[in-house]
Amino acid sequence: MSDTTAATTPAVPEFSVIGGKAVHDILAGDETGVLDVVRDAYLTHGEGKSVNPPSYFLRFPDRPEARIIALPAALGGERPVDGIKWISSFPHNITSGLPRASAVLILNDHETGYPFACLESSIISATRTASSAALAARELHRDRERPRSVTFFGTGLIARYLFTHLQGTGWEFDEISIHDSSREYAQSFARHLAERTSAKITVQESPEEAVRASGLIVFATTAPTPHIHEPAWFSHNPTVLHVSLRDLDPEILRGSFNVLDDIEHCLKADTSPHLLEQATGNRDFVDGTLYDVLRGTVTVPTDRPVVFSPFGLGILDLAVGTHVYREALARGLAQPAPGFFHDLSRHA
């Protein structure tokens, strides 16, 4: 190898591991900072400076309810990064006290392709999901009055993070309603919220009462098919953060103002928007994307429900994961793995 070639050969990046406690310590309390990271990622994506292929689902014939999902992505911009999130969903974990989801995130160097970090990612995944919804809620009410009441359908980890990110980015509620198929879970979530807010908290027995109770409605369930069927329940024109994507009957979406985070990703896998596309044979019901809302190119109405349906993009995991990685390095929280890449000679 000549001296010139040696001088231009890129260095192999050091590989680091960042565990869940470090991830939590970096992200906790930084809801506004994370929201800015997520906003920048959506703008980069909307400008065509990203690669976000379809997710790959690993399913099991003997465990049809379980899956492990691979979300590869590449995020451009000033500091490009590539990578993949590997996240499992095993609903039966809940019965034994374990969270349903677990995940890791691998970050790859944009120039060499070498992975340079492995991060615990269930926290990153929940954070980017909650921050995406909080960003949408903020932007959809940029020129509209914010509701003072919120309803949560589903009371798991994502609901907890969603409340934290709404509260941490300036939302104030006088009333909070909760509905869950398990009253025990609903009451537990109510106790959790009662320690963090002075709002009146009500566990609603019926889904109709839960929908009609609030101007902001959050769906964060594990429902595989629509279970909310009555458009009339939404006659008060609430804003709906349809995070779990499969809760609403397509007829509810037909009469709503629909904002997606990414059209191609949302219109697949029998999500509620995908079911409406199949029923109508077109996509005319899609009124815009979150990028359009961020850019101010769509006008959000007040005379019908507004539904935000986010599929959850791998680029968001990369954006938040990279933010965590840089902070972990700066705070000395990353655990290096010296010699992780060993045989680096083309001809030994």
CSV table of C-alpha atoms in Angstrom, one decimal, residues 78-241:
chain,number,residue,atom,x,y,z
A,78,GLU,CA,-25.3,17.6,7.9
A,79,ARG,CA,-24.3,14.5,9.9
A,80,PRO,CA,-25.6,11.4,7.9
A,81,VAL,CA,-26.0,8.1,9.7
A,82,ASP,CA,-27.2,4.7,8.7
A,83,GLY,CA,-28.5,1.9,10.9
A,84,ILE,CA,-31.2,-0.5,11.9
A,85,LYS,CA,-33.6,-1.1,14.8
A,86,TRP,CA,-34.4,-4.7,15.8
A,87,ILE,CA,-37.5,-4.6,18.0
A,88,SER,CA,-39.5,-7.5,19.3
A,89,SER,CA,-43.2,-7.5,20.3
A,90,PHE,CA,-44.2,-10.4,22.6
A,91,PRO,CA,-47.6,-9.5,24.1
A,92,HIS,CA,-47.6,-12.5,26.4
A,93,ASN,CA,-44.7,-10.8,28.3
A,94,ILE,CA,-47.2,-8.6,30.0
A,95,THR,CA,-48.8,-11.5,32.0
A,96,SER,CA,-45.4,-12.2,33.6
A,97,GLY,CA,-44.6,-8.6,34.4
A,98,LEU,CA,-42.2,-8.0,31.5
A,99,PRO,CA,-42.7,-5.1,29.0
A,100,ARG,CA,-44.1,-6.3,25.7
A,101,ALA,CA,-41.3,-4.8,23.6
A,102,SER,CA,-37.5,-5.0,23.7
A,103,ALA,CA,-35.1,-3.5,21.2
A,104,VAL,CA,-31.6,-2.7,20.1
A,105,LEU,CA,-30.4,-0.1,17.7
A,106,ILE,CA,-27.3,-0.4,15.6
A,107,LEU,CA,-25.7,2.8,14.2
A,108,ASN,CA,-23.5,2.5,11.1
A,109,ASP,CA,-20.8,4.9,9.9
A,110,HIS,CA,-22.0,6.7,6.8
A,111,GLU,CA,-18.6,6.6,5.1
A,112,THR,CA,-17.3,3.1,5.9
A,113,GLY,CA,-20.5,1.2,6.7
A,114,TYR,CA,-18.9,-0.1,9.9
A,115,PRO,CA,-21.3,-0.2,12.9
A,116,PHE,CA,-20.0,2.1,15.7
A,117,ALA,CA,-22.7,1.7,18.4
A,118,CYS,CA,-25.2,-0.6,19.8
A,119,LEU,CA,-27.9,1.1,22.0
A,120,GLU,CA,-30.7,-0.3,24.1
A,121,SER,CA,-33.6,0.9,22.1
A,122,SER,CA,-36.9,0.2,23.8
A,123,ILE,CA,-36.6,3.6,25.5
A,124,ILE,CA,-35.4,5.2,22.2
A,125,SER,CA,-38.4,3.7,20.4
A,126,ALA,CA,-40.9,4.8,23.0
A,127,THR,CA,-39.4,8.3,23.1
A,128,ARG,CA,-39.4,8.8,19.3
A,129,THR,CA,-43.0,7.6,19.1
A,130,ALA,CA,-44.1,9.9,21.9
A,131,SER,CA,-42.1,12.8,20.6
A,132,SER,CA,-43.5,12.3,17.1
A,133,ALA,CA,-47.1,12.5,18.4
A,134,ALA,CA,-46.3,15.5,20.6
A,135,LEU,CA,-44.8,17.3,17.6
A,136,ALA,CA,-47.9,16.5,15.6
A,137,ALA,CA,-50.2,17.7,18.4
A,138,ARG,CA,-48.2,21.0,18.7
A,139,GLU,CA,-48.2,21.7,14.9
A,140,LEU,CA,-51.8,20.7,14.3
A,141,HIS,CA,-52.7,23.3,17.0
A,142,ARG,CA,-50.4,26.0,15.8
A,143,ASP,CA,-53.3,28.1,14.7
A,144,ARG,CA,-56.0,26.5,16.8
A,145,GLU,CA,-56.8,26.5,20.5
A,146,ARG,CA,-55.3,23.6,22.4
A,147,PRO,CA,-57.7,21.3,24.1
A,148,ARG,CA,-57.7,21.2,27.9
A,149,SER,CA,-58.9,17.6,28.1
A,150,VAL,CA,-57.2,14.4,26.9
A,151,THR,CA,-58.3,10.8,26.7
A,152,PHE,CA,-55.9,7.8,26.6
A,153,PHE,CA,-57.0,4.6,25.0
A,154,GLY,CA,-54.4,2.0,26.2
A,155,THR,CA,-52.3,2.4,29.3
A,156,GLY,CA,-48.9,0.8,28.6
A,157,LEU,CA,-45.4,2.1,28.2
A,158,ILE,CA,-46.2,4.2,25.1
A,159,ALA,CA,-49.2,5.9,26.8
A,160,ARG,CA,-46.9,6.8,29.7
A,161,TYR,CA,-44.3,8.2,27.4
A,162,LEU,CA,-46.9,10.1,25.4
A,163,PHE,CA,-48.2,11.8,28.6
A,164,THR,CA,-44.7,12.7,29.6
A,165,HIS,CA,-43.9,14.2,26.2
A,166,LEU,CA,-47.1,16.2,26.0
A,167,GLN,CA,-46.6,17.5,29.5
A,168,GLY,CA,-42.9,18.2,28.8
A,169,THR,CA,-43.6,20.2,25.7
A,170,GLY,CA,-46.1,22.6,27.3
A,171,TRP,CA,-49.5,20.9,27.2
A,172,GLU,CA,-51.7,21.5,30.3
A,173,PHE,CA,-54.8,19.5,31.0
A,174,ASP,CA,-57.7,20.1,33.4
A,175,GLU,CA,-59.3,16.7,32.7
A,176,ILE,CA,-57.8,13.3,31.8
A,177,SER,CA,-59.8,10.3,30.8
A,178,ILE,CA,-58.5,6.8,30.6
A,179,HIS,CA,-60.0,3.7,28.9
A,180,ASP,CA,-58.4,0.3,28.7
A,181,SER,CA,-59.8,-3.2,28.2
A,182,SER,CA,-58.3,-4.0,31.6
A,183,ARG,CA,-59.7,-2.0,34.4
A,184,GLU,CA,-56.8,-3.0,36.6
A,185,TYR,CA,-54.3,-1.4,34.1
A,186,ALA,CA,-56.5,1.7,33.7
A,187,GLN,CA,-56.6,2.2,37.5
A,188,SER,CA,-52.8,1.7,37.7
A,189,PHE,CA,-52.2,4.3,35.0
A,190,ALA,CA,-54.6,6.7,36.8
A,191,ARG,CA,-52.5,6.4,40.0
A,192,HIS,CA,-49.3,7.0,37.9
A,193,LEU,CA,-50.8,10.2,36.4
A,194,ALA,CA,-52.2,11.4,39.7
A,195,GLU,CA,-48.6,11.7,41.0
A,196,ARG,CA,-47.7,13.9,38.1
A,197,THR,CA,-50.6,16.2,37.5
A,198,SER,CA,-53.4,18.1,39.3
A,199,ALA,CA,-55.8,17.4,36.5
A,200,LYS,CA,-59.1,15.5,37.3
A,201,ILE,CA,-58.6,11.9,36.2
A,202,THR,CA,-61.5,9.6,35.3
A,203,VAL,CA,-61.4,6.0,34.3
A,204,GLN,CA,-64.1,5.8,31.6
A,205,GLU,CA,-66.1,2.5,31.5
A,206,SER,CA,-67.3,2.8,27.9
A,207,PRO,CA,-65.3,3.8,24.8
A,208,GLU,CA,-68.1,6.2,23.7
A,209,GLU,CA,-67.7,8.2,27.0
A,210,ALA,CA,-64.0,8.1,26.6
A,211,VAL,CA,-64.1,9.6,23.1
A,212,ARG,CA,-66.7,12.2,23.8
A,213,ALA,CA,-64.9,13.3,27.0
A,214,SER,CA,-61.9,15.1,25.4
A,215,GLY,CA,-60.7,17.4,22.7
A,216,LEU,CA,-57.5,15.4,22.3
A,217,ILE,CA,-57.6,11.6,22.0
A,218,VAL,CA,-54.6,9.3,22.1
A,219,PHE,CA,-54.8,5.7,20.9
A,220,ALA,CA,-51.8,3.6,22.1
A,221,THR,CA,-53.3,0.1,22.2
A,222,THR,CA,-52.3,-3.3,20.9
A,223,ALA,CA,-55.5,-3.7,18.9
A,224,PRO,CA,-55.0,-5.7,15.7
A,225,THR,CA,-58.3,-4.6,14.1
A,226,PRO,CA,-60.6,-1.6,14.5
A,227,HIS,CA,-62.7,-1.5,17.7
A,228,ILE,CA,-64.0,2.1,17.5
A,229,HIS,CA,-66.8,2.2,14.9
A,230,GLU,CA,-69.1,5.1,15.4
A,231,PRO,CA,-68.3,8.4,13.5
A,232,ALA,CA,-71.0,10.2,15.6
A,233,TRP,CA,-68.8,9.8,18.7
A,234,PHE,CA,-66.4,12.3,17.1
A,235,SER,CA,-69.0,15.0,16.4
A,236,HIS,CA,-67.1,17.4,18.7
A,237,ASN,CA,-64.2,17.4,16.2
A,238,PRO,CA,-61.3,16.3,18.4
A,239,THR,CA,-57.7,15.9,17.4
A,240,VAL,CA,-56.8,12.2,17.4
A,241,LEU,CA,-53.3,10.9,17.8
